[in-house]
Structure formats: C-alpha cells, structure tokens
Amino acid sequence: MSRSVATTYCKQLLQTSELCCLPYDLSEFPVEKIRNFSIIAHVDHGKSTLADRLLELTGVIPKTNDNQQVLDRLQVERERGITVKAQTVSLFYEHHGQTYLLNLIDTPGHVDFNYEVARSLSACQGVILLVDANQGVQAQTVANFYLAFESELTVIPVLNKIDLKLAKPDEVLVQMKNVFDISPQEVLKISAKHGTGVEDILKAVIDKIPPPTSDVSKPLKALLFDSWFDQYKGVIIHMVVIDGLLKKGDKIASASSHKVYEVHDVGVMHPLEVSTNTLYAGQVGYVITNMRNTNEAQVGDTFYHENIPVEALPEFKSAKPMVFAGIFPSDQSEYNSLRSAIQKLTLTDASVSIHSDSSPALGQGWRLGFLGLLHMEVFNQRLEQEHNASVIVTSPNVPYKVKIHGAKNIKKYGAEEIMVLNPCNLPDKSIIADFQEPVVMGTIIMPDDYLGNVTNLILDRRGLLYDQTYIDDKRIMVKAKFPLSEILIDFFDELKSMTSGYASFDYEDLGFESSSLIKVNFLLNGSPVDELSLICHTSKARSLAKHVCAKLKDIIPRQLFLITLQGAVGSKILSREDIRPLRKDVLAKCYGGDVTRKMKLLKRQAEGKKKMRKIGNVEIPRDAFIKALKR
Amino acid sequence: MCIGHIVRGGVVIVISTNILRTPSLAEPETIYSVINTVKEMVKFSNQGEVTLEVNPTILEKAHLRDFKSAGINRVSVGVQTLDSNALAVLGRDHTVKSALECVHDARVLFPGSVSVDLIFGFPGHSLSAWKRELQQLLQICDKHISLYQLTLERGTQLFKMIEKGLTKLPPEDEIVDMYKTAVQVLKENGFERYEVSNFAKEVRYSTHNLAYWEGKQYIGVGPGAHGRFVVQSNDGSLERHARIQTLEPDNWMWEIESLEELLALGMRICWGISHQRWNQRCPQLSLYDIFNSDIVSTYCSANLLKLDNRGLRATPEGMDVLDSIIPDLILLLHQALAR
C-alpha cells in the first residue's frame, strides 16, 4: 500500500514524459564508466537529503522544493524520519566529457539496521562518509566507517550542514583526523539542504572511487543484495551483476537452492523501476522473475545462467535477531487476520524471525525476533497502519542459550544446547549446566563532562568498560561490553537525558556469554502465574521482583478478600505486596435522578467481569500482565 | 418532588421542578393544583403518601403549613449537614438554625412523617465531626433518615475544584468508616437500614422510594423527571416504559433491561427480592433457576448473600459491598436468559 502511494508521488514529480524506457543504452556503459557507491552517516546527518540532491542534480527528479526524501518510501519512514529499507537508484552524470553510470545504494542509518548496511556495502566499491558539521563524528559514523573500511571500500569524506550557524567545521575536521585518520584537505564541504558543493561529490565519486572489478565477457555471476515483494509482480530482486550480462528471457539459477527462474523483466531504478532489458557487468538494478516467495531470495546468494554455474560469492551470515517480543491478537477471534498481516509484512522484511507461541492469558500468538527495539517498534507501527491490526505486545526480551546435562534430558529437548525465547520454556534449574545471555559491544561518544554519570550508568547496567579514548579536545569515545537485556529498554533514553542529548550510542553483537541468571516467578495468593515469569541476572532479581509486584498492586483491582502478590526464585520469596479487601463498595446515593446511568455502570462492570481472567479466586483484567511487564 | 401513591396496584406520581432535587421552589398553589388534578384522575387512597422534598430555607419553612393544606402529608427535609462551614462547601443557601427549626416545625405539622436527609464525605468532613453530627441528628429527627454519600457530578463547581486540586475529598478509608459508623449508631438507636441509604424506625418506610427499588410504576412530571410504567402497546401486549422528560426515541425497555433494574435496585433493600415479586416480572425463570450457582454459593458461604424460600437478598455485610456482587448477578441473569 505504501509503495503505491510512493509510486503516485514519484509519478507526480516526473514532469518529463513518463520514463518507460531510459534515454540511455546500458550497453554503452562498460565497467570503466560505472561507479557503485553508498552514503554512510549517523542518523539525521543528512543522508537522505543528500540523496535527494543527487537525484535532482542528475535529472532523475525535477528540482522542486518538494523533493523531501524521495527514497524514504514507507509511511513509517517518513513519519519517523528514518530509512528502513535500503533503496537503490541509478544516476547518469557527465564528467570529463563522458557520461558515467553512478549507482547509489541508500542505506538505513539506525544501529538496528546494521545488517542492511553491511549487505548494501557489498555491492559497492566506495562510500561517501557524511558527517554533520555541527554534531560531528557520532557513534554510527564510526560504526559505518569501520564496516566500509573493513570491506576495503574507498572513502570520500564529506562535511554536511556547513550552512548552519552552529556549525563547527574546524572542530569536526580534527575529530575526523583523530578517529579516521582523514586529512582535512580531503574533506568536501557541502550543504545538502541548499545544494552547495553537492556537485563536487559526483565528481569525486567518479575520480576517486574505482570502477567495479567486473568482466562482461565472463559467464554471468550476479549477487542478490536485497528483495522486495510486489503483490502483482511477485518478488523484485535487487542485484549487482558481477560478471557477464543478464537479459530478459534468461533462465537463471540460485547457487544456494539450485532453483531456476525465468527473467521476466530487468532494469534499473530511476528512481522507480525502468525496464532496460539487459543489465551488464558492474551494473546494479532490479530483476523480476517468476519467484513468488521472498524466502527464496536469500541475501548474498549468487545467481548464474542455468547450466553455467560459477564460483559462488562468499555467503552472508543471516541477520541475527536481537530482540524478541510476544505478539498476540487482542482477541482470539482476530488470530487469522493477524496471522495474514504478519505474513504480508514479513514478505517485505525478511529479517523478522517468526516462531509460534502461546500463553495461558493471551492464547495463541507468535514470538517475533527483531534486529533491535526500533525495528520492533517500526514493525508494530506498520502492523497497525498498513494492516489495521490491533495487537498485544508483551515486553521485549532477549533469547537465552541453555546447555543441559544428562543424556535423558538432552534426548527430551532434542539437543544439548537450546535457545530459550519464552521464559516459560526454561528447563528446570537442576538440569542446566550453563546459562548464557547475549552480549554486545557498545560505543558511546559524548563530551567528557558527562563521563562520571555515564560510567555509573554503564556499571549499573552490568557494563564492562573496555576502552576510553579522546577523539578530540572535548569528546570521549567509550567502549563497553553490555548484556543485551540491559540496554534493550530505556538505556538509550537515560543516556540521552543524562548527557542533555549529546551522547550517541551504537552496539554490535558479540554472541553469548555465561552469566549468573535465574528465573523469577510470580504468585497470586499462592498460585503461580506463568505469563509473568522473567529471566534476569541474579543481582537484579530482587529489584525486578519488587518492581513487578508494585506494578501489579496498582493494576489489579481490590476485591472482597485479601490478595497477596509475591515474586519468588524457586521457593525463596523476594518481594511481596498485599492488596487489601474492599470494606465498602456500594453507592449510598439518592435515586431521585434516573437510575439508567447507574445501571449502565453496573452492566459495564458485568461485561468487564466476563473478560477478566481468574487465577485462583482473584479476578485479573486481561491487560494486567502486559502492563506489569512493561517497565 | 411530590408523590402521590395509590395503594394496591396503583401508580406513583413523581413531580419534580428541577433536576437537582431541590424542587419546592414551586408555590403551594402549584402543588395544590397538581395534587388535585391527580386526585381527579385516579382513585386516591387516604393512606396514600404525598411527600414533598423541602429545602429548609426560611421561605420554604414558612410555607410548610400551606403545603399541608395543599395536600402534602409527608416531608423530606434536606438538612444535608449540621455543620455551618460545610453548608457553604455544599453550596446550600440555608442555615443550620433554619434547618433545625424547619425539622421542628415539620414534626409538629406532620408527626411521624418527617424524613431528614444528610450528606457525608464532602471536602473537609471528618469522622469525628460526623459522629458528633449523628448524635445531634438523633436528638432532633423523626422516624426516617436518609444518608447520602457525596458523589461528584461532572460539570458541577465542586467537581471542577477537585479536578484542579483546589480541594479534595476525605480519605477513602475515612469515608468508609463514616458509612459503617452511621449504620451502627443508627441501629443502636432503633433505626433499621432498610435500604442502602435509608433508615427507618418503627417500619416508617418511605413508600415512594420503595416504588423505585421494588420496580413498581411511577410517572415523572416536570423538567428532568423520569418514570417507569406499563403501557399497552398496539398489539395488545404490555410493555414497561422508561421515560425521561427529554425527547428520547425509544421508550420501551427491553425485558432484560427491566429485569436488570429489578435485580440491581431490589438488592439494595434489606429484604431483597421475593420470589413472588420476581415471578411477577419473570415468569419463565425463578430466582433459583438463575442464581443457583458456584458464585452465589461462594457469596452465601462468605455470609454476603442469602438465597432461600424468602427470596434473594444481601446480608448487612453484603449490603456494604453490593456493587462488587451485583455485576456477577447480572452476568448470571444474562446466562440464564441465553439458555
């Protein structure tokens, strides 16, 4: 739905006759005249605006004031001002008397979408490193730089927003020297908003970034780096042709599945799909085949002509979900419609992992895995906006890895090492040999004034300080290893608020580590309540138990008898709250007024009781546990 | 508000002059003519209760005699509070002195037929002050007392003040204590709590109020008045109607609605709902059919409800927490009707 909106929007922008074919012949662009590049930057440093300017400059879109981040197509992208899905676009630019084909691959800026960045970069030979002249080098800038650097891409450093009054270009140039060893003379200075200096970027891309190392005479070898689902056309694949050429009508095979597909259409994004019938070595574009399922479009997969296999490109690790949440329909009757909404959404977002899940309170649902909290929030927002789904989302949690001992137990669970996504599924303590939690390496960049407070925050979240260096006179980069569960919720907000917004944060996955973890159970008048079970670090168990009990006390209504809430580990009680019984619950009122209002209230209460869940003799509202699990 | 009540299958008429229950701004002449009109149209028994709610201002106090001549035989005096500071909080325009005098005069004119209304739980009220008030009340009152807990109505001055934080109600526990203390003290002085808010000595119940709670018929006259009565519809069947003096499109009550009302209001009376009264309205299902269930058994074991050959009723303990119990009863009623 959002794509068709974007399509209409783009069509409106194209004042020139609708491009049903390119005014260029792609066969006239040998490898030497091609440049594949990407823009990497911290959030809000102007990536998408720069992309807009490049599109305008090269005539892909007309120059108007309305070209607001054309490449951010999804509604949610626009609203949140973030790029979620990477989009590619092919540009044509004349330099040194020649026309060059420049392929820009837009990348998401947020840490959660690191994976998208990595796979986009695999199709490039160079990057534009964009830094905000006011904010300077930020954690994401660093993270993305290292990604590019490790891939041995050429880096073109660019300083943006020089037009701003608050810009501090000299300071930022110093940072860039310290952190990236980039000399100030190499840095281009621009204002993407106003277009100043932007043309120099195109020239630099052509002059400094090498052409792809491709050979059109070799057999076809193409790399799939993205895919998109269109309800009419099926799966639209984004590919870079490494060697050879790809034509409409060709039959191509996947190196991983060996399945063969017929190519129905081939072309470039300019900015939407424009058919060219052929793509040549070094070129980037889209391919439409008879593929109907995005699961078949494996990122990093190599494609070749049927019966002419080639050496496959090194494969990508699939993106690892970092955050899980339970997603349930508000009412079991909506289960089917929610299921189809999730299926539709995950067609365009293959990085979401899906497992079935069930809960005594909420019924049948799913446990979805996301790349990060933002990814999860964006997904939920899209569920609601694009599919009108009303869902119950349980508190986000992380996966745990558990090693069990005992041959019989291993047989029962099917493996020695199991992943636990739902705390209810944690095996008994007695058979657990090792309990591991996911950890990450976090990078914080901030002015040194805040070092004291931030260090305390890090320690409070069980962080281990690894490194501390000055990147310029004022700013410090701190590296610390954190358990993922500790930074999942609120950490970023707390960091921002204690540093008045000056700190930036990024993290990368470091795998699993053994830790002292336990399961906290909750009891209501002695009866255990499974949905509330939580896994946490031993040191945090008591405060967590207290917190949940206190929350429940506010949420569960008073009843005619005493209600005792307890948090426990095994048989040891860690916290307790009592909800006193009602001594009076009747309205001493004169009914000179119409009784209808009072009746409405009583009937509403009767309806409410129907929806309540009974645990033992205690009546609990349906959303009580969700509220309690939220921090 | 003026009620005419006709014994034995008759109709209760409620005349109100404004929604805020401070009616008798009507002139005695008006009251007289209304009562007479009613008497002309229906058979009026001499035992019929004709009640007027009186604001104990000086003016109305002076009219008491005239009201008697007009046909009133019972008054309900809106004393509200015996604390002069509190009268301002409650926005009343009478004084404690005139209230006491009014009660006194009323008792002379309508011996044994005077009810006193008090409000508790307003901002600034305290348990100790309330206890003192109750003692004073018992010195001066007649055979009927109504005690009402202050309820906040949207749009009123008090509501706005509380919302803005300019004033606040007493703590909830204290209000609970006020109610329970009142029930206890009144009981010790011979007053039976026959309804959640109404107390009577020597069986001097308010018959018009009972008409509400026992699901009898009553007609409302005047702005904002409301009523419940049975009419014969076009096809000859009998329908219970609810009327409010506004332009409501649908007047008839669903059968289930009228049963819900019978249930919720009936439980407020200490003798509850008799089998006979229930069967009159719901011949297809008896109280046992509907309420023989685990939930009700639990309540009975906890000494909150009684379901026996007399009917269904709340115990004194049950009456204190009636609004927790009634939703369960309504659910049971729905389930029984669905079967």
PDB file of N, CA and C in Angstrom, chain A residues 5-81:
ATOM      1  N   VAL A   5       1.532   4.387  -2.867  1.00  0.00           N
ATOM      2  CA  VAL A   5       1.461   5.813  -2.560  1.00  0.00           C
ATOM      3  C   VAL A   5       2.715   6.496  -3.065  1.00  0.00           C
ATOM      4  N   ALA A   6       3.853   5.850  -2.787  1.00  0.00           N
ATOM      5  CA  ALA A   6       5.134   6.423  -3.223  1.00  0.00           C
ATOM      6  C   ALA A   6       5.170   6.495  -4.742  1.00  0.00           C
ATOM      7  N   THR A   7       4.631   5.466  -5.362  1.00  0.00           N
ATOM      8  CA  THR A   7       4.628   5.435  -6.830  1.00  0.00           C
ATOM      9  C   THR A   7       3.867   6.638  -7.367  1.00  0.00           C
ATOM     10  N   THR A   8       2.685   6.869  -6.805  1.00  0.00           N
ATOM     11  CA  THR A   8       1.886   8.009  -7.271  1.00  0.00           C
ATOM     12  C   THR A   8       2.652   9.302  -7.058  1.00  0.00           C
ATOM     13  N   TYR A   9       3.270   9.395  -5.887  1.00  0.00           N
ATOM     14  CA  TYR A   9       4.023  10.592  -5.534  1.00  0.00           C
ATOM     15  C   TYR A   9       5.145  10.829  -6.529  1.00  0.00           C
ATOM     16  N   CYS A  10       5.891   9.766  -6.832  1.00  0.00           N
ATOM     17  CA  CYS A  10       7.015   9.903  -7.758  1.00  0.00           C
ATOM     18  C   CYS A  10       6.527  10.241  -9.148  1.00  0.00           C
ATOM     19  N   LYS A  11       5.419   9.609  -9.518  1.00  0.00           N
ATOM     20  CA  LYS A  11       4.898   9.895 -10.854  1.00  0.00           C
ATOM     21  C   LYS A  11       4.521  11.348 -10.983  1.00  0.00           C
ATOM     22  N   GLN A  12       4.009  11.901  -9.903  1.00  0.00           N
ATOM     23  CA  GLN A  12       3.653  13.314  -9.953  1.00  0.00           C
ATOM     24  C   GLN A  12       4.877  14.179 -10.148  1.00  0.00           C
ATOM     25  N   LEU A  13       5.994  13.712  -9.574  1.00  0.00           N
ATOM     26  CA  LEU A  13       7.206  14.510  -9.664  1.00  0.00           C
ATOM     27  C   LEU A  13       7.812  14.487 -11.068  1.00  0.00           C
ATOM     28  N   LEU A  14       7.590  13.371 -11.749  1.00  0.00           N
ATOM     29  CA  LEU A  14       8.222  13.237 -13.064  1.00  0.00           C
ATOM     30  C   LEU A  14       7.460  14.061 -14.075  1.00  0.00           C
ATOM     31  N   GLN A  15       7.928  15.292 -14.224  1.00  0.00           N
ATOM     32  CA  GLN A  15       7.222  16.167 -15.156  1.00  0.00           C
ATOM     33  C   GLN A  15       7.533  15.801 -16.603  1.00  0.00           C
ATOM     34  N   THR A  16       8.734  15.281 -16.746  1.00  0.00           N
ATOM     35  CA  THR A  16       9.089  14.839 -18.099  1.00  0.00           C
ATOM     36  C   THR A  16       8.221  13.646 -18.459  1.00  0.00           C
ATOM     37  N   SER A  17       8.210  13.295 -19.673  1.00  0.00           N
ATOM     38  CA  SER A  17       7.350  12.191 -20.092  1.00  0.00           C
ATOM     39  C   SER A  17       7.710  10.963 -19.280  1.00  0.00           C
ATOM     40  N   GLU A  18       6.730  10.203 -18.943  1.00  0.00           N
ATOM     41  CA  GLU A  18       6.956   9.086 -18.047  1.00  0.00           C
ATOM     42  C   GLU A  18       8.000   8.169 -18.651  1.00  0.00           C
ATOM     43  N   LEU A  19       8.954   7.795 -17.786  1.00  0.00           N
ATOM     44  CA  LEU A  19      10.064   7.013 -18.296  1.00  0.00           C
ATOM     45  C   LEU A  19       9.646   5.561 -18.455  1.00  0.00           C
ATOM     46  N   CYS A  20       9.244   5.222 -19.639  1.00  0.00           N
ATOM     47  CA  CYS A  20       9.008   3.811 -19.849  1.00  0.00           C
ATOM     48  C   CYS A  20      10.261   3.177 -20.402  1.00  0.00           C
ATOM     49  N   CYS A  21      11.164   4.007 -20.847  1.00  0.00           N
ATOM     50  CA  CYS A  21      12.480   3.477 -21.180  1.00  0.00           C
ATOM     51  C   CYS A  21      13.519   4.551 -20.920  1.00  0.00           C
ATOM     52  N   LEU A  22      14.739   4.101 -20.691  1.00  0.00           N
ATOM     53  CA  LEU A  22      15.820   5.026 -20.364  1.00  0.00           C
ATOM     54  C   LEU A  22      16.284   5.750 -21.619  1.00  0.00           C
ATOM     55  N   PRO A  23      16.668   7.006 -21.477  1.00  0.00           N
ATOM     56  CA  PRO A  23      17.273   7.684 -22.628  1.00  0.00           C
ATOM     57  C   PRO A  23      18.719   7.258 -22.849  1.00  0.00           C
ATOM     58  N   TYR A  24      19.117   6.185 -22.247  1.00  0.00           N
ATOM     59  CA  TYR A  24      20.476   5.684 -22.414  1.00  0.00           C
ATOM     60  C   TYR A  24      20.427   4.210 -22.767  1.00  0.00           C
ATOM     61  N   ASP A  25      21.473   3.777 -23.411  1.00  0.00           N
ATOM     62  CA  ASP A  25      21.595   2.359 -23.713  1.00  0.00           C
ATOM     63  C   ASP A  25      22.658   1.800 -22.794  1.00  0.00           C
ATOM     64  N   LEU A  26      22.237   0.880 -21.966  1.00  0.00           N
ATOM     65  CA  LEU A  26      23.169   0.389 -20.960  1.00  0.00           C
ATOM     66  C   LEU A  26      24.384  -0.312 -21.543  1.00  0.00           C
ATOM     67  N   SER A  27      24.278  -0.754 -22.779  1.00  0.00           N
ATOM     68  CA  SER A  27      25.445  -1.429 -23.355  1.00  0.00           C
ATOM     69  C   SER A  27      26.576  -0.448 -23.585  1.00  0.00           C
ATOM     70  N   GLU A  28      26.233   0.856 -23.547  1.00  0.00           N
ATOM     71  CA  GLU A  28      27.274   1.866 -23.731  1.00  0.00           C
ATOM     72  C   GLU A  28      27.969   2.233 -22.439  1.00  0.00           C
ATOM     73  N   PHE A  29      27.686   1.470 -21.416  1.00  0.00           N
ATOM     74  CA  PHE A  29      28.356   1.755 -20.152  1.00  0.00           C
ATOM     75  C   PHE A  29      29.214   0.578 -19.742  1.00  0.00           C
ATOM     76  N   PRO A  30      30.420   0.511 -20.290  1.00  0.00           N
ATOM     77  CA  PRO A  30      31.305  -0.548 -19.842  1.00  0.00           C
ATOM     78  C   PRO A  30      31.726  -0.295 -18.405  1.00  0.00           C
ATOM     79  N   VAL A  31      32.343  -1.287 -17.857  1.00  0.00           N
ATOM     80  CA  VAL A  31      32.722  -1.258 -16.453  1.00  0.00           C
ATOM     81  C   VAL A  31      33.455   0.031 -16.059  1.00  0.00           C
ATOM     82  N   GLU A  32      34.323   0.534 -16.922  1.00  0.00           N
ATOM     83  CA  GLU A  32      35.113   1.725 -16.559  1.00  0.00           C
ATOM     84  C   GLU A  32      34.253   2.953 -16.310  1.00  0.00           C
ATOM     85  N   LYS A  33      33.034   2.930 -16.908  1.00  0.00           N
ATOM     86  CA  LYS A  33      32.194   4.122 -16.749  1.00  0.00           C
ATOM     87  C   LYS A  33      31.145   3.961 -15.639  1.00  0.00           C
ATOM     88  N   ILE A  34      31.340   2.931 -14.824  1.00  0.00           N
ATOM     89  CA  ILE A  34      30.358   2.662 -13.769  1.00  0.00           C
ATOM     90  C   ILE A  34      30.992   2.917 -12.410  1.00  0.00           C
ATOM     91  N   ARG A  35      30.222   3.485 -11.517  1.00  0.00           N
ATOM     92  CA  ARG A  35      30.651   3.632 -10.127  1.00  0.00           C
ATOM     93  C   ARG A  35      29.511   3.166  -9.225  1.00  0.00           C
ATOM     94  N   ASN A  36      29.808   2.251  -8.315  1.00  0.00           N
ATOM     95  CA  ASN A  36      28.786   1.822  -7.346  1.00  0.00           C
ATOM     96  C   ASN A  36      29.178   2.313  -5.977  1.00  0.00           C
ATOM     97  N   PHE A  37      28.312   3.106  -5.367  1.00  0.00           N
ATOM     98  CA  PHE A  37      28.683   3.699  -4.087  1.00  0.00           C
ATOM     99  C   PHE A  37      27.475   3.838  -3.170  1.00  0.00           C
ATOM    100  N   SER A  38      27.796   4.152  -1.948  1.00  0.00           N
ATOM    101  CA  SER A  38      26.757   4.273  -0.934  1.00  0.00           C
ATOM    102  C   SER A  38      27.062   5.494  -0.071  1.00  0.00           C
ATOM    103  N   ILE A  39      26.077   5.939   0.657  1.00  0.00           N
ATOM    104  CA  ILE A  39      26.300   7.047   1.583  1.00  0.00           C
ATOM    105  C   ILE A  39      26.154   6.498   2.996  1.00  0.00           C
ATOM    106  N   ILE A  40      27.147   6.685   3.816  1.00  0.00           N
ATOM    107  CA  ILE A  40      27.012   6.232   5.196  1.00  0.00           C
ATOM    108  C   ILE A  40      27.125   7.433   6.125  1.00  0.00           C
ATOM    109  N   ALA A  41      26.283   7.397   7.155  1.00  0.00           N
ATOM    110  CA  ALA A  41      26.240   8.526   8.072  1.00  0.00           C
ATOM    111  C   ALA A  41      25.499   8.142   9.340  1.00  0.00           C
ATOM    112  N   HIS A  42      25.650   8.969  10.333  1.00  0.00           N
ATOM    113  CA  HIS A  42      24.868   8.815  11.560  1.00  0.00           C
ATOM    114  C   HIS A  42      23.451   9.314  11.271  1.00  0.00           C
ATOM    115  N   VAL A  43      22.536   8.902  12.123  1.00  0.00           N
ATOM    116  CA  VAL A  43      21.137   9.298  11.944  1.00  0.00           C
ATOM    117  C   VAL A  43      21.014  10.817  11.881  1.00  0.00           C
ATOM    118  N   ASP A  44      20.217  11.272  10.944  1.00  0.00           N
ATOM    119  CA  ASP A  44      19.943  12.709  10.826  1.00  0.00           C
ATOM    120  C   ASP A  44      21.102  13.572  10.368  1.00  0.00           C
ATOM    121  N   HIS A  45      22.157  12.968   9.879  1.00  0.00           N
ATOM    122  CA  HIS A  45      23.244  13.819   9.405  1.00  0.00           C
ATOM    123  C   HIS A  45      23.044  14.271   7.968  1.00  0.00           C
ATOM    124  N   GLY A  46      21.944  13.798   7.376  1.00  0.00           N
ATOM    125  CA  GLY A  46      21.600  14.345   6.067  1.00  0.00           C
ATOM    126  C   GLY A  46      21.734  13.407   4.899  1.00  0.00           C
ATOM    127  N   LYS A  47      21.788  12.128   5.190  1.00  0.00           N
ATOM    128  CA  LYS A  47      21.957  11.133   4.121  1.00  0.00           C
ATOM    129  C   LYS A  47      20.870  11.248   3.057  1.00  0.00           C
ATOM    130  N   SER A  48      19.613  11.196   3.544  1.00  0.00           N
ATOM    131  CA  SER A  48      18.509  11.156   2.601  1.00  0.00           C
ATOM    132  C   SER A  48      18.366  12.471   1.852  1.00  0.00           C
ATOM    133  N   THR A  49      18.678  13.559   2.530  1.00  0.00           N
ATOM    134  CA  THR A  49      18.611  14.853   1.844  1.00  0.00           C
ATOM    135  C   THR A  49      19.653  14.916   0.743  1.00  0.00           C
ATOM    136  N   LEU A  50      20.853  14.410   1.048  1.00  0.00           N
ATOM    137  CA  LEU A  50      21.912  14.407   0.041  1.00  0.00           C
ATOM    138  C   LEU A  50      21.492  13.551  -1.153  1.00  0.00           C
ATOM    139  N   ALA A  51      20.870  12.415  -0.845  1.00  0.00           N
ATOM    140  CA  ALA A  51      20.392  11.555  -1.929  1.00  0.00           C
ATOM    141  C   ALA A  51      19.407  12.313  -2.813  1.00  0.00           C
ATOM    142  N   ASP A  52      18.511  13.058  -2.186  1.00  0.00           N
ATOM    143  CA  ASP A  52      17.553  13.866  -2.958  1.00  0.00           C
ATOM    144  C   ASP A  52      18.282  14.827  -3.895  1.00  0.00           C
ATOM    145  N   ARG A  53      19.313  15.485  -3.343  1.00  0.00           N
ATOM    146  CA  ARG A  53      20.037  16.487  -4.157  1.00  0.00           C
ATOM    147  C   ARG A  53      20.721  15.810  -5.350  1.00  0.00           C
ATOM    148  N   LEU A  54      21.297  14.652  -5.084  1.00  0.00           N
ATOM    149  CA  LEU A  54      21.972  13.934  -6.169  1.00  0.00           C
ATOM    150  C   LEU A  54      20.964  13.562  -7.256  1.00  0.00           C
ATOM    151  N   LEU A  55      19.780  13.164  -6.833  1.00  0.00           N
ATOM    152  CA  LEU A  55      18.758  12.810  -7.819  1.00  0.00           C
ATOM    153  C   LEU A  55      18.359  14.030  -8.636  1.00  0.00           C
ATOM    154  N   GLU A  56      18.240  15.146  -7.961  1.00  0.00           N
ATOM    155  CA  GLU A  56      17.868  16.377  -8.674  1.00  0.00           C
ATOM    156  C   GLU A  56      18.955  16.791  -9.651  1.00  0.00           C
ATOM    157  N   LEU A  57      20.189  16.764  -9.150  1.00  0.00           N
ATOM    158  CA  LEU A  57      21.330  17.208  -9.960  1.00  0.00           C
ATOM    159  C   LEU A  57      21.463  16.410 -11.242  1.00  0.00           C
ATOM    160  N   THR A  58      21.155  15.151 -11.138  1.00  0.00           N
ATOM    161  CA  THR A  58      21.341  14.308 -12.314  1.00  0.00           C
ATOM    162  C   THR A  58      20.045  14.161 -13.100  1.00  0.00           C
ATOM    163  N   GLY A  59      19.035  14.960 -12.734  1.00  0.00           N
ATOM    164  CA  GLY A  59      17.803  14.993 -13.526  1.00  0.00           C
ATOM    165  C   GLY A  59      16.883  13.817 -13.339  1.00  0.00           C
ATOM    166  N   VAL A  60      17.130  13.026 -12.335  1.00  0.00           N
ATOM    167  CA  VAL A  60      16.236  11.884 -12.104  1.00  0.00           C
ATOM    168  C   VAL A  60      14.892  12.385 -11.615  1.00  0.00           C
ATOM    169  N   ILE A  61      14.958  13.390 -10.758  1.00  0.00           N
ATOM    170  CA  ILE A  61      13.716  14.036 -10.338  1.00  0.00           C
ATOM    171  C   ILE A  61      13.871  15.522 -10.597  1.00  0.00           C
ATOM    172  N   PRO A  62      12.769  16.194 -10.925  1.00  0.00           N
ATOM    173  CA  PRO A  62      12.881  17.628 -11.185  1.00  0.00           C
ATOM    174  C   PRO A  62      13.198  18.381  -9.900  1.00  0.00           C
ATOM    175  N   LYS A  63      13.856  19.504 -10.077  1.00  0.00           N
ATOM    176  CA  LYS A  63      14.251  20.286  -8.914  1.00  0.00           C
ATOM    177  C   LYS A  63      13.056  21.098  -8.419  1.00  0.00           C
ATOM    178  N   THR A  64      12.464  20.690  -7.367  1.00  0.00           N
ATOM    179  CA  THR A  64      11.389  21.475  -6.737  1.00  0.00           C
ATOM    180  C   THR A  64      11.665  21.488  -5.243  1.00  0.00           C
ATOM    181  N   ASN A  65      10.895  22.269  -4.542  1.00  0.00           N
ATOM    182  CA  ASN A  65      11.077  22.302  -3.092  1.00  0.00           C
ATOM    183  C   ASN A  65      10.498  21.075  -2.414  1.00  0.00           C
ATOM    184  N   ASP A  66       9.740  20.328  -3.200  1.00  0.00           N
ATOM    185  CA  ASP A  66       9.010  19.240  -2.591  1.00  0.00           C
ATOM    186  C   ASP A  66       9.748  17.926  -2.532  1.00  0.00           C
ATOM    187  N   ASN A  67      10.987  17.911  -2.996  1.00  0.00           N
ATOM    188  CA  ASN A  67      11.663  16.622  -3.035  1.00  0.00           C
ATOM    189  C   ASN A  67      12.134  16.191  -1.664  1.00  0.00           C
ATOM    190  N   GLN A  68      11.185  15.920  -0.844  1.00  0.00           N
ATOM    191  CA  GLN A  68      11.539  15.528   0.508  1.00  0.00           C
ATOM    192  C   GLN A  68      11.838  14.054   0.546  1.00  0.00           C
ATOM    193  N   GLN A  69      13.083  13.752   0.682  1.00  0.00           N
ATOM    194  CA  GLN A  69      13.468  12.362   0.916  1.00  0.00           C
ATOM    195  C   GLN A  69      12.648  11.366   0.105  1.00  0.00           C
ATOM    196  N   VAL A  70      12.802  11.509  -1.180  1.00  0.00           N
ATOM    197  CA  VAL A  70      12.056  10.670  -2.105  1.00  0.00           C
ATOM    198  C   VAL A  70      12.288   9.188  -1.854  1.00  0.00           C
ATOM    199  N   LEU A  71      13.515   8.872  -1.443  1.00  0.00           N
ATOM    200  CA  LEU A  71      13.821   7.467  -1.302  1.00  0.00           C
ATOM    201  C   LEU A  71      13.235   6.844  -0.035  1.00  0.00           C
ATOM    202  N   ASP A  72      12.771   7.655   0.886  1.00  0.00           N
ATOM    203  CA  ASP A  72      12.152   7.092   2.088  1.00  0.00           C
ATOM    204  C   ASP A  72      10.696   6.799   1.795  1.00  0.00           C
ATOM    205  N   ARG A  73      10.432   5.630   1.272  1.00  0.00           N
ATOM    206  CA  ARG A  73       9.098   5.401   0.750  1.00  0.00           C
ATOM    207  C   ARG A  73       8.056   5.022   1.768  1.00  0.00           C
ATOM    208  N   LEU A  74       8.440   4.254   2.733  1.00  0.00           N
ATOM    209  CA  LEU A  74       7.421   3.761   3.634  1.00  0.00           C
ATOM    210  C   LEU A  74       6.858   4.907   4.465  1.00  0.00           C
ATOM    211  N   GLN A  75       5.566   4.809   4.741  1.00  0.00           N
ATOM    212  CA  GLN A  75       4.899   5.833   5.541  1.00  0.00           C
ATOM    213  C   GLN A  75       5.614   6.024   6.868  1.00  0.00           C
ATOM    214  N   VAL A  76       5.999   4.898   7.444  1.00  0.00           N
ATOM    215  CA  VAL A  76       6.626   4.968   8.747  1.00  0.00           C
ATOM    216  C   VAL A  76       7.994   5.626   8.641  1.00  0.00           C
ATOM    217  N   GLU A  77       8.641   5.437   7.492  1.00  0.00           N
ATOM    218  CA  GLU A  77       9.938   6.081   7.302  1.00  0.00           C
ATOM    219  C   GLU A  77       9.761   7.586   7.324  1.00  0.00           C
ATOM    220  N   ARG A  78       8.729   8.025   6.619  1.00  0.00           N
ATOM    221  CA  ARG A  78       8.502   9.470   6.562  1.00  0.00           C
ATOM    222  C   ARG A  78       8.200  10.020   7.933  1.00  0.00           C
ATOM    223  N   GLU A  79       7.323   9.320   8.626  1.00  0.00           N
ATOM    224  CA  GLU A  79       6.892   9.837   9.927  1.00  0.00           C
ATOM    225  C   GLU A  79       8.036   9.909  10.913  1.00  0.00           C
ATOM    226  N   ARG A  80       8.840   8.901  10.896  1.00  0.00           N
ATOM    227  CA  ARG A  80       9.895   8.879  11.895  1.00  0.00           C
ATOM    228  C   ARG A  80      11.176   9.503  11.391  1.00  0.00           C
ATOM    229  N   GLY A  81      11.176   9.868  10.135  1.00  0.00           N
ATOM    230  CA  GLY A  81      12.388  10.473   9.579  1.00  0.00           C
ATOM    231  C   GLY A  81      13.549   9.498   9.534  1.00  0.00           C
TER     232      GLY A  81
END
